[in-house]
Amino acid sequence: MALCCALCLLLLCCQALALGGGMLYPRESASRELKELNGLWSFRADFSAQRDKGFVQQWYRKPLRQSGPVIDMPVPASFNELTQDPNLRQYTGWVWYEKEVLLPRSWLLNALNTRVVLRVGSAHYYSIVWVNGVQVTEHEGGHLPFEADISRIVQGSPGALCRITIALNNTLTPQTLPPGSIQFMTDESKYPRGYFVQNTKFDFFNYAGIHRPVVLYTTPSVYIDDITVTTAWAGNSGMVRYQVLVRGNTRYSLSLNLREKEGKVVATGEGPIGELKVVEPKLWWPYLMHENPGYLYYLEVKLSAQVGGELSEDVYTLPVGIRTVHVTSSQFLINGKPFYFHGVNKHEDADIRGKGLDWSLIVKDFNLLQWLGANSFRTSHYPYAEEIMDLCDAYGIVVIDECPGVGMKDPENFGNKSLAHHLVVMEELIRRDKNRPSVVMWSVANEPASELSPAANYFKTVIAHTKAIDPTRPVTFVSNANYARDHGAPYVDVICVNSYFSWYHDAGHLEVIQLQLNTQFENWYKAYQKPIIQSEYGADTIAGLHNDPPLMFSEEYQKAVLKEYHSVFDKKRKEYVIGELIWNFADFMTDQATTRVLGNKKGIFTRQRQPKAAAFVLRDRYWKLANESNCLRPTLTLQFMSGY
Ligand code: BDP
């Protein structure tokens, strides 16, 4: 009974909330103000046996320091590796964050026409949020943003002090995404009473905390809630179709200006739905496919309404790239031209910070991608920060946008509850990233147990739902199942396959790679006649470990594996292979295991972003591939409109 109770409390409140409205990235404008709440927050992990003390004692009711000791915790960051306490590193359950903020008086005085919104970029995994002791929202799932209108609470309270409390639970269950399970150890000769561990079947550390920026922002009370754009072009004219969702009043007027980079208006529109025609459009091209990649226009949406007898305006500016995406039986076309993915799989991962957003790391990584000649990456195995996605849009880095459907290895991960949640996660992901030109394909999962029979209906439903919300992009999931028994593959547009020949199979036998890889491609293509991406391949390598002839874990072995794969890619890319994504860009942290040496070492860069020998092999190859398309070497610089 006590154990059951503990589990219940760990999993408290895990039902998802219904989605309503948009999730525009918070940007300042003439009508919107923004206050970042990054920095040090007060923090306490609830180490009580059932992890329920915070709820029993209602820690959200008064300042956290008054209910017990607190420590300083940076936001954004994972909490796991910031202290010397090993119990906090591996903690599972509820942790509590709190920040006190002073609000500008102007936000409180004009209450009739000011909405104050609290937005969390992402927090892992389940969040409950209170402002001044009043619950304002809860959200299931890390990796995606959520927000709450807190106007009534802050505007009704005396003084300008606003106390934000966030309780966060990193417990994963068979129905969460990613899934996990809590295992209670009941043999008291081996484990203390009440001992439990969190088990997962994915290969990265379950870092937790408030991982992305928390902001407060304002809008007028009649406001632009969402904008959806789709683009097309033919001959010398481009088309930007838009739909604007307004909330707060049904009587309003909307005017739109599409500006080019330098600010010149190139098209105008009115009303909530319409098409903007752009003469001689500058198309959005991937990096290394054009001398001016990542070209963005800016869609300035202006809303006017009467509030309390006075004119109220809201302005929001959305970056827009004009481009098309199509898939044939053997090609991936961007703007009608074949695109070959030569890129990487990444992780949001760094020592000390874990999965917390870090601008220095982001800039370093994009510089390494540029150095490498990589034109694309997959957001393995969850949506990445909006700040990263903004740079992909601006630099022309092509993205396969993956949801956190990873580690789905057991039949219980394919039940109705998992499915319902998976659909919501896809809705949230598309709501966030639908307007991004860099996103060319959705990936609904990584290496699920797609050979299990429930996987057929499961993936049919998830993929159909994804396509229903966004009919403009192809959909895939990444498979490592046998081609003849994969129940999800019939529903994807592009086959994405992971394989680790001479590593997890035929360990050490480099000589079998070419034959096995060739067979893999032929089998999949014969079965489906769909283009194929090698979505993972690689070998663990300890930087500085050398052995020639190559032996596993040495830098020479990683190079050799890559070269064997590349020789097959070079034959098959003339037919139907449309891409290669190395596993992995950099070493990253995993759970402790006998096969993991302080994490996964398949990076071509170390965790500190220093190149292993394989990075140079890949660099030569990627630049050779880029030069085949004869394009100039652009520098990745922000093309954001000045002042934007
Ligand atoms: C693949 C997974 C990836 C792992 C990789 C590995 O998709 O998450 O990290 O193997 O084992 O199966 O290195």
XYZ file of C-alpha atoms and ligand atoms in Angstrom:
657
model
C 0.000 0.000 0.000
C 2.738 2.421 0.987
C 4.575 1.601 -2.234
C 1.440 2.155 -4.306
C 0.958 5.458 -2.597
C 4.508 6.516 -3.314
C 4.032 5.730 -6.962
C 0.761 7.663 -7.100
C 2.417 10.671 -5.593
C 5.380 10.487 -7.905
C 2.998 10.511 -10.820
C 0.573 13.043 -9.432
C -1.424 15.034 -11.988
C -0.181 13.361 -15.142
C -3.216 14.088 -17.320
C -2.522 16.456 -20.184
C -4.289 19.736 -20.591
C -6.283 20.526 -23.692
C -4.518 22.863 -26.072
C -6.029 26.219 -26.792
C -4.647 28.794 -29.170
C -1.178 29.561 -30.404
C 2.316 29.539 -28.963
C 4.071 32.404 -30.727
C 7.650 32.955 -29.633
C 7.607 35.939 -27.255
C 9.039 38.964 -29.038
C 9.099 42.608 -28.084
C 7.251 45.029 -30.326
C 5.639 48.449 -30.163
C 2.774 46.793 -28.260
C 4.594 44.040 -26.315
C 7.111 44.162 -23.486
C 9.275 41.316 -22.276
C 11.031 40.535 -19.012
C 13.450 37.602 -18.833
C 13.455 35.682 -15.573
C 16.698 33.827 -16.210
C 19.288 33.778 -13.452
C 19.225 32.347 -9.953
C 16.023 30.870 -8.566
C 15.408 29.364 -5.126
C 15.296 25.587 -5.234
C 14.478 22.602 -3.084
C 14.226 18.912 -3.954
C 11.574 17.086 -1.942
C 13.488 14.160 -0.489
C 10.554 13.013 1.680
C 9.885 9.277 1.305
C 6.823 9.810 -0.827
C 8.040 13.040 -2.409
C 4.789 14.652 -1.291
C 5.898 17.002 1.486
C 5.694 20.063 -0.751
C 2.051 19.372 -1.508
C 1.125 18.365 2.044
C 2.763 21.521 3.425
C 1.671 23.652 0.455
C 5.104 25.126 -0.235
C 3.618 27.356 -2.920
C 1.596 29.351 -0.353
C 4.479 31.419 1.000
C 8.086 32.117 0.024
C 9.943 28.808 -0.344
C 12.668 29.866 2.108
C 10.003 29.973 4.832
C 9.134 26.284 4.524
C 12.715 24.971 4.749
C 16.235 25.371 3.395
C 16.678 26.460 -0.210
C 19.681 26.530 -2.520
C 20.417 28.781 -5.501
C 19.589 27.163 -8.824
C 20.330 28.693 -12.221
C 17.613 28.892 -14.865
C 17.941 27.686 -17.546
C 19.902 24.568 -16.495
C 19.467 20.971 -15.430
C 19.684 20.669 -11.665
C 21.455 17.292 -11.723
C 25.148 18.171 -11.913
C 25.391 21.535 -10.188
C 25.930 20.391 -6.619
C 28.216 17.869 -4.954
C 25.218 15.802 -3.875
C 25.046 12.483 -5.772
C 21.453 12.060 -4.552
C 20.424 15.189 -6.408
C 22.179 13.980 -9.542
C 20.007 10.885 -9.682
C 16.941 12.370 -7.981
C 13.479 11.271 -9.123
C 10.361 13.086 -7.953
C 9.216 16.643 -7.297
C 11.599 19.590 -7.131
C 10.501 23.125 -6.363
C 11.681 26.338 -8.029
C 10.767 29.872 -6.999
C 11.490 33.376 -8.269
C 10.285 36.700 -6.946
C 10.001 39.458 -9.533
C 9.044 43.097 -9.409
C 6.692 44.042 -12.201
C 6.817 47.447 -13.897
C 4.003 49.661 -12.678
C 2.847 50.262 -16.257
C 1.910 46.559 -16.507
C -0.395 46.895 -13.536
C -1.960 50.303 -14.052
C -3.481 49.778 -17.473
C -5.169 46.540 -16.383
C -8.063 46.930 -18.794
C -5.745 46.682 -21.771
C -2.695 44.715 -20.613
C -2.335 40.951 -20.544
C 0.598 39.639 -18.548
C 1.725 36.192 -19.658
C 4.164 33.836 -17.974
C 5.927 31.543 -20.454
C 8.268 28.635 -19.788
C 10.413 27.588 -22.774
C 10.565 24.024 -21.417
C 10.748 22.223 -18.090
C 11.299 18.524 -17.693
C 8.943 16.663 -17.252
C 5.668 17.584 -15.498
C 5.150 21.134 -14.250
C 2.658 22.827 -11.957
C 2.901 26.619 -11.765
C 1.624 29.006 -9.098
C 1.772 32.792 -9.042
C 1.423 34.415 -5.626
C 0.172 31.064 -4.323
C -2.536 30.613 -6.964
C -2.181 27.746 -9.456
C -2.089 29.158 -12.999
C -1.264 26.147 -15.164
C 0.169 22.669 -15.385
C 1.902 21.004 -18.297
C 2.967 17.522 -19.214
C 6.140 16.984 -21.214
C 9.626 18.462 -21.389
C 11.086 20.045 -24.559
C 8.062 22.194 -25.451
C 6.849 25.584 -24.202
C 3.781 26.388 -22.140
C 2.312 29.596 -20.800
C -0.371 31.097 -18.600
C -2.213 34.411 -18.598
C -1.512 35.721 -15.103
C -2.999 39.215 -15.539
C -5.829 38.793 -13.074
C -3.557 37.506 -10.343
C -0.820 40.104 -10.594
C -3.088 43.005 -11.363
C -5.386 42.214 -8.457
C -2.637 41.800 -5.864
C -1.266 44.621 -3.740
C 2.216 45.807 -4.714
C 4.207 44.862 -7.760
C 5.844 41.731 -6.320
C 5.096 38.561 -8.197
C 6.158 35.219 -6.713
C 6.440 32.402 -9.234
C 6.593 28.834 -7.930
C 7.146 25.865 -10.218
C 6.933 22.269 -8.982
C 8.569 19.906 -11.426
C 8.475 16.117 -11.560
C 10.972 14.185 -13.695
C 9.263 10.806 -13.179
C 8.703 8.942 -16.446
C 5.966 6.322 -16.770
C 5.079 3.841 -19.535
C 2.675 6.483 -20.870
C 4.941 9.529 -20.869
C 7.064 10.623 -23.850
C 9.731 9.465 -23.500
C 8.472 6.530 -21.457
C 10.136 5.069 -18.396
C 9.182 3.100 -15.331
C 9.748 3.185 -11.603
C 11.033 -0.040 -10.135
C 10.612 -0.574 -6.414
C 13.222 -2.881 -4.881
C 11.508 -4.909 -2.208
C 14.283 -7.292 -1.111
C 15.256 -5.669 2.176
C 18.422 -7.746 2.400
C 19.697 -5.803 -0.595
C 17.945 -2.436 -0.563
C 16.763 -0.014 2.094
C 12.998 0.141 2.661
C 11.184 2.195 0.010
C 14.125 2.032 -2.411
C 13.252 2.631 -6.050
C 14.997 3.422 -9.318
C 13.842 5.061 -12.525
C 14.428 2.819 -15.559
C 14.434 4.087 -19.136
C 15.130 2.461 -22.477
C 16.660 5.409 -24.245
C 20.333 6.206 -24.422
C 20.710 9.631 -22.851
C 20.655 10.889 -19.284
C 17.243 11.992 -18.043
C 18.409 15.495 -17.126
C 15.707 17.575 -15.462
C 15.046 21.151 -14.467
C 13.846 24.346 -16.083
C 15.801 23.882 -19.289
C 14.849 26.937 -21.314
C 14.155 30.610 -20.641
C 11.260 31.724 -18.480
C 9.807 35.083 -19.472
C 6.990 37.418 -18.605
C 5.562 39.343 -21.520
C 2.658 41.617 -22.182
C 0.147 41.971 -24.971
C -2.861 44.224 -25.280
C -6.121 42.580 -24.192
C -7.141 42.121 -27.835
C -4.141 40.335 -29.242
C -2.592 38.275 -32.017
C -2.679 34.757 -30.621
C -1.377 32.751 -33.560
C -0.116 33.083 -37.116
C 0.188 30.228 -39.590
C 2.025 30.656 -42.878
C 2.606 28.304 -45.773
C 4.596 29.234 -48.826
C 4.852 28.349 -52.490
C 6.424 29.771 -55.615
C 6.153 29.381 -59.372
C 8.122 31.128 -62.084
C 9.049 34.498 -60.684
C 6.324 34.835 -58.113
C 6.237 33.669 -54.536
C 3.181 33.119 -52.405
C 2.827 33.507 -48.642
C -0.527 32.216 -47.430
C -1.373 33.343 -43.919
C -3.970 32.845 -41.271
C -4.078 34.994 -38.122
C -5.927 34.062 -34.951
C -7.061 36.973 -32.800
C -8.337 36.700 -29.244
C -9.986 39.101 -26.878
C -12.617 40.493 -29.212
C -14.392 39.487 -32.393
C -14.364 43.021 -33.780
C -10.973 44.092 -35.033
C -9.064 44.868 -38.184
C -5.800 43.339 -39.342
C -3.222 44.706 -41.740
C -0.080 42.897 -42.834
C 3.215 44.018 -44.331
C 5.723 41.559 -45.708
C 9.135 43.142 -45.512
C 12.379 42.024 -47.031
C 15.566 41.931 -44.972
C 16.350 45.605 -45.423
C 12.864 46.569 -44.304
C 11.301 47.395 -47.684
C 7.643 46.331 -47.924
C 7.202 43.814 -50.746
C 3.561 42.826 -50.222
C 0.608 43.916 -48.117
C -2.589 42.246 -46.968
C -5.672 42.690 -44.834
C -7.914 40.458 -42.779
C -7.295 37.195 -40.915
C -6.798 34.972 -43.976
C -5.074 35.805 -47.212
C -2.295 35.392 -49.734
C 0.627 37.708 -50.265
C 2.247 37.676 -53.657
C 5.959 38.379 -53.848
C 7.442 39.300 -57.207
C 10.866 37.738 -57.843
C 11.041 36.193 -54.394
C 14.338 35.435 -52.738
C 13.793 31.798 -51.863
C 14.871 30.184 -48.599
C 17.724 27.833 -49.504
C 19.666 25.394 -47.346
C 23.231 26.196 -46.330
C 25.664 25.098 -49.088
C 22.923 24.844 -51.695
C 22.968 28.539 -52.543
C 25.282 31.489 -51.997
C 22.612 33.250 -49.919
C 21.101 30.573 -47.666
C 18.384 31.061 -45.083
C 16.832 34.169 -46.617
C 14.035 35.435 -44.388
C 11.238 37.869 -44.995
C 9.419 39.454 -42.052
C 5.652 39.328 -41.806
C 4.533 42.271 -39.707
C 0.986 41.745 -38.469
C -0.831 44.778 -37.074
C -4.108 44.385 -35.191
C -6.406 47.297 -34.343
C -9.419 47.131 -32.052
C -11.452 49.367 -29.784
C -10.901 48.736 -26.083
C -12.900 50.812 -23.605
C -13.611 53.391 -26.298
C -9.942 53.747 -27.228
C -7.895 52.445 -30.118
C -5.691 49.486 -29.147
C -3.002 48.046 -31.402
C -1.001 44.838 -31.271
C 2.013 44.184 -33.496
C 3.835 40.894 -34.011
C 6.558 40.172 -36.557
C 7.143 36.645 -37.813
C 10.188 35.563 -39.870
C 9.089 33.779 -43.050
C 11.129 31.768 -45.539
C 9.643 31.066 -48.961
C 10.389 27.493 -49.955
C 8.745 24.240 -50.973
C 9.370 20.623 -49.975
C 8.423 17.551 -51.991
C 9.266 13.863 -51.779
C 9.378 11.548 -54.797
C 10.066 7.818 -54.803
C 13.806 8.482 -54.771
C 14.426 12.155 -54.025
C 13.893 14.885 -51.473
C 13.235 18.171 -53.271
C 13.677 21.612 -51.753
C 12.469 24.319 -54.124
C 12.252 21.618 -56.772
C 15.937 20.665 -56.525
C 17.267 17.399 -55.066
C 18.532 17.884 -51.552
C 21.050 15.453 -50.005
C 21.167 15.510 -46.205
C 24.829 15.525 -45.148
C 24.571 16.243 -41.489
C 24.505 15.093 -37.921
C 22.364 13.928 -35.059
C 22.770 16.035 -31.959
C 21.742 16.168 -28.338
C 21.099 19.090 -26.071
C 23.856 18.101 -23.698
C 26.822 19.615 -21.918
C 28.736 19.036 -18.745
C 27.578 21.072 -15.738
C 24.574 22.543 -17.605
C 23.031 19.251 -18.718
C 20.204 20.160 -21.087
C 19.997 23.813 -20.044
C 20.092 26.353 -22.852
C 23.518 27.945 -23.195
C 24.222 30.545 -25.888
C 27.980 29.900 -25.880
C 27.431 26.224 -26.599
C 24.850 27.017 -29.275
C 27.193 29.382 -31.109
C 30.096 26.936 -30.831
C 27.950 24.135 -32.241
C 26.780 26.168 -35.229
C 30.386 27.164 -35.926
C 31.354 23.497 -35.837
C 28.501 22.607 -38.201
C 29.736 25.282 -40.583
C 33.331 24.032 -40.297
C 32.155 20.497 -40.939
C 30.145 21.437 -44.022
C 26.987 19.958 -42.477
C 23.761 21.161 -44.067
C 21.277 19.474 -41.729
C 20.542 17.779 -38.426
C 17.893 15.727 -36.739
C 16.696 16.919 -33.340
C 17.413 13.514 -31.856
C 15.438 12.640 -29.749
C 13.171 15.549 -28.749
C 12.380 19.096 -29.899
C 15.300 21.481 -29.440
C 15.148 25.013 -28.051
C 13.363 27.654 -30.120
C 16.544 29.729 -29.961
C 18.398 26.926 -31.798
C 15.598 26.583 -34.322
C 15.716 30.351 -34.998
C 19.365 29.996 -36.003
C 18.550 27.057 -38.289
C 16.002 29.270 -40.050
C 18.465 32.132 -40.352
C 21.503 30.040 -41.358
C 19.710 27.624 -43.671
C 20.421 24.504 -41.620
C 17.803 21.912 -42.585
C 16.043 20.180 -39.692
C 14.248 16.882 -39.212
C 12.155 17.844 -36.207
C 11.730 14.890 -33.847
C 9.276 14.517 -30.976
C 10.306 12.759 -27.736
C 8.982 9.366 -28.911
C 12.137 7.542 -27.889
C 12.607 4.429 -25.764
C 9.186 3.040 -26.766
C 10.252 -0.563 -26.446
C 7.444 -2.253 -24.496
C 3.879 -3.178 -25.534
C 2.513 -0.936 -22.790
C 4.058 2.073 -24.583
C 1.549 1.571 -27.425
C -1.722 1.736 -25.470
C -4.486 4.322 -25.845
C -3.132 6.581 -23.134
C 0.298 6.761 -24.784
C -1.319 7.331 -28.151
C -3.531 10.160 -26.899
C -0.517 11.861 -25.340
C 1.602 11.329 -28.467
C -1.044 13.128 -30.538
C -1.020 16.069 -28.133
C 2.781 16.250 -28.254
C 2.701 16.352 -32.062
C 0.096 19.144 -31.864
C 2.303 21.112 -29.479
C 5.396 20.564 -31.621
C 3.689 21.610 -34.835
C 2.041 24.566 -33.131
C 5.535 25.716 -32.103
C 7.518 24.971 -35.266
C 4.994 25.028 -38.138
C 6.232 28.350 -39.538
C 9.900 27.411 -39.646
C 11.366 27.069 -43.129
C 14.254 25.004 -41.730
C 11.878 22.247 -40.626
C 11.394 20.041 -43.679
C 10.107 16.851 -42.061
C 8.539 15.666 -38.785
C 9.876 12.564 -37.065
C 7.303 11.042 -34.728
C 9.649 8.566 -33.006
C 13.105 7.035 -32.775
C 13.626 3.284 -32.825
C 10.260 2.293 -31.374
C 9.456 -1.416 -31.132
C 7.730 -1.113 -34.496
C 7.786 -4.883 -34.982
C 5.096 -5.233 -32.292
C 1.627 -5.583 -33.794
C 0.040 -2.610 -31.912
C 2.647 -0.401 -33.602
C 0.684 -0.627 -36.869
C -2.394 1.219 -35.696
C -0.330 3.386 -33.391
C 1.888 4.833 -36.123
C -0.885 4.927 -38.683
C -2.808 7.168 -36.257
C 0.102 9.366 -35.156
C 1.275 9.942 -38.725
C -2.239 10.595 -40.066
C -2.817 13.084 -37.253
C 0.497 14.819 -37.965
C -0.345 15.118 -41.639
C -3.830 16.367 -40.847
C -2.394 19.211 -38.758
C 0.393 19.963 -41.227
C -0.259 18.751 -44.769
C 2.804 20.636 -46.072
C 5.602 18.481 -44.652
C 6.547 14.819 -45.030
C 6.469 12.636 -41.933
C 8.788 9.851 -40.853
C 9.931 7.908 -37.852
C 13.380 6.424 -37.410
C 13.522 2.641 -37.501
C 15.985 -0.024 -36.510
C 13.455 -2.811 -37.042
C 13.699 -5.565 -39.617
C 12.398 -4.117 -42.909
C 10.000 -7.041 -43.375
C 8.446 -6.757 -39.938
C 8.234 -2.998 -39.424
C 4.557 -2.158 -38.932
C 5.047 1.608 -39.035
C 7.055 1.945 -42.250
C 4.041 1.712 -44.607
C 2.849 5.099 -43.319
C 6.034 7.175 -43.616
C 7.073 9.351 -46.565
C 10.804 8.792 -46.152
C 12.445 5.672 -44.715
C 14.925 6.554 -41.985
C 17.129 3.646 -40.893
C 19.681 3.321 -38.105
C 22.332 0.629 -38.203
C 25.534 -0.142 -36.338
C 27.294 -2.795 -38.435
C 30.603 -3.964 -36.951
C 29.560 -2.437 -33.626
C 26.459 -3.898 -31.994
C 26.614 -6.747 -34.543
C 29.795 -8.442 -35.787
C 31.775 -6.336 -33.336
C 35.158 -5.456 -34.778
C 34.454 -6.842 -38.258
C 34.831 -3.828 -40.492
C 34.965 -6.126 -43.507
C 31.221 -6.945 -43.330
C 29.959 -3.349 -43.327
C 29.700 -2.806 -47.065
C 27.851 -6.028 -47.758
C 25.440 -5.597 -44.865
C 24.750 -1.953 -45.616
C 24.118 -2.664 -49.252
C 21.653 -5.422 -48.281
C 19.941 -3.092 -45.821
C 19.331 -0.429 -48.485
C 18.227 -2.896 -51.156
C 15.755 -4.604 -48.821
C 14.125 -1.395 -47.693
C 13.946 0.052 -51.165
C 12.490 -3.073 -52.728
C 9.856 -3.219 -49.987
C 8.759 0.422 -50.163
C 10.201 2.373 -53.128
C 10.632 5.374 -50.869
C 13.782 7.465 -50.481
C 16.055 6.400 -47.623
C 18.118 8.340 -45.104
C 20.812 6.605 -43.082
C 19.635 8.342 -39.946
C 22.338 6.934 -37.617
C 25.637 5.103 -37.948
C 28.876 5.353 -35.978
C 31.156 3.862 -33.358
C 32.115 4.696 -29.774
C 35.543 6.305 -29.661
C 37.594 7.427 -26.727
C 39.433 10.575 -27.818
C 43.169 9.986 -27.722
C 42.932 6.198 -27.874
C 44.895 4.886 -30.850
C 45.313 1.520 -32.471
C 46.374 0.618 -35.976
C 45.209 -1.684 -37.497
C 41.977 -0.265 -36.130
C 40.440 -1.779 -33.011
C 37.117 -0.844 -31.445
C 37.046 2.361 -29.367
C 40.165 3.773 -31.059
C 40.062 6.886 -33.240
C 41.300 4.763 -36.157
C 38.306 2.423 -35.827
C 35.765 5.262 -35.926
C 37.421 6.609 -39.074
C 37.390 3.163 -40.658
C 33.692 2.594 -39.892
C 32.824 5.920 -41.462
C 34.818 5.198 -44.608
C 33.177 1.800 -45.093
C 29.714 3.347 -44.787
C 30.647 6.235 -47.087
C 31.671 3.976 -49.943
C 28.174 2.437 -49.955
C 26.479 5.824 -49.571
C 28.357 7.007 -52.652
C 26.871 4.217 -54.755
C 23.382 4.429 -53.365
C 23.025 8.197 -53.387
C 22.967 7.928 -57.162
C 19.818 5.848 -56.738
C 17.530 6.473 -53.743
C 19.637 7.236 -50.651
C 18.940 10.895 -49.866
C 21.009 11.451 -46.782
C 23.476 10.471 -44.112
C 23.444 11.691 -40.532
C 26.338 10.657 -38.303
C 25.675 9.390 -34.775
C 26.692 11.603 -33.076
C 27.835 15.198 -33.386
C 29.357 15.122 -29.876
C 29.814 12.732 -26.951
C 26.938 12.953 -24.489
C 25.878 11.766 -21.039
C 23.852 8.600 -20.562
C 22.749 6.474 -17.644
C 25.622 4.549 -16.087
C 26.110 1.159 -17.750
C 28.876 -1.302 -18.476
C 28.812 -0.262 -22.153
C 29.046 3.461 -21.426
C 32.264 5.199 -20.393
C 31.080 8.419 -18.733
C 28.414 8.470 -21.423
C 28.087 7.666 -25.113
C 31.338 8.257 -26.987
C 30.128 8.102 -30.574
C 30.691 11.827 -31.022
C 32.983 13.009 -33.786
C 33.609 15.828 -31.301
C 34.192 15.276 -27.613
C 31.667 16.612 -25.157
C 33.931 19.699 -24.893
C 33.634 20.089 -28.691
C 37.182 19.079 -29.632
C 37.491 17.084 -32.873
C 38.380 13.413 -32.970
C 40.166 12.158 -36.100
C 36.809 11.143 -37.643
C 35.682 14.771 -37.653
C 38.307 15.513 -40.308
C 37.185 12.531 -42.405
C 33.631 13.772 -42.274
C 34.679 17.338 -42.969
C 36.525 16.334 -46.159
C 33.525 14.339 -47.273
C 30.874 16.971 -46.527
C 32.797 19.712 -48.305
C 33.317 17.391 -51.263
C 29.562 16.786 -51.362
C 28.901 20.513 -51.051
C 31.337 21.335 -53.848
C 29.521 18.931 -56.140
C 26.627 21.371 -56.054
C 29.117 24.098 -56.982
C 28.057 26.703 -54.512
C 30.001 29.474 -52.829
C 30.990 29.186 -49.189
C 28.695 31.484 -47.312
C 29.422 32.551 -43.760
C 26.740 31.792 -41.230
C 25.657 35.156 -39.911
C 22.368 36.285 -38.563
C 20.199 37.729 -41.265
C 17.679 39.096 -38.828
C 16.313 42.438 -39.835
C 18.122 45.131 -37.883
C 16.333 46.000 -34.676
C 14.411 42.759 -34.824
C 20.620 4.124 -31.379
C 19.777 5.178 -30.670
C 20.612 6.263 -30.029
C 21.788 5.641 -29.299
C 22.656 4.905 -30.307
C 23.861 4.244 -29.631
O 18.854 5.740 -31.563
O 19.812 7.026 -29.163
O 22.536 6.571 -28.578
O 21.890 3.880 -30.863
O 23.713 3.142 -29.140
O 20.038 2.901 -31.216
O 24.908 4.841 -29.603
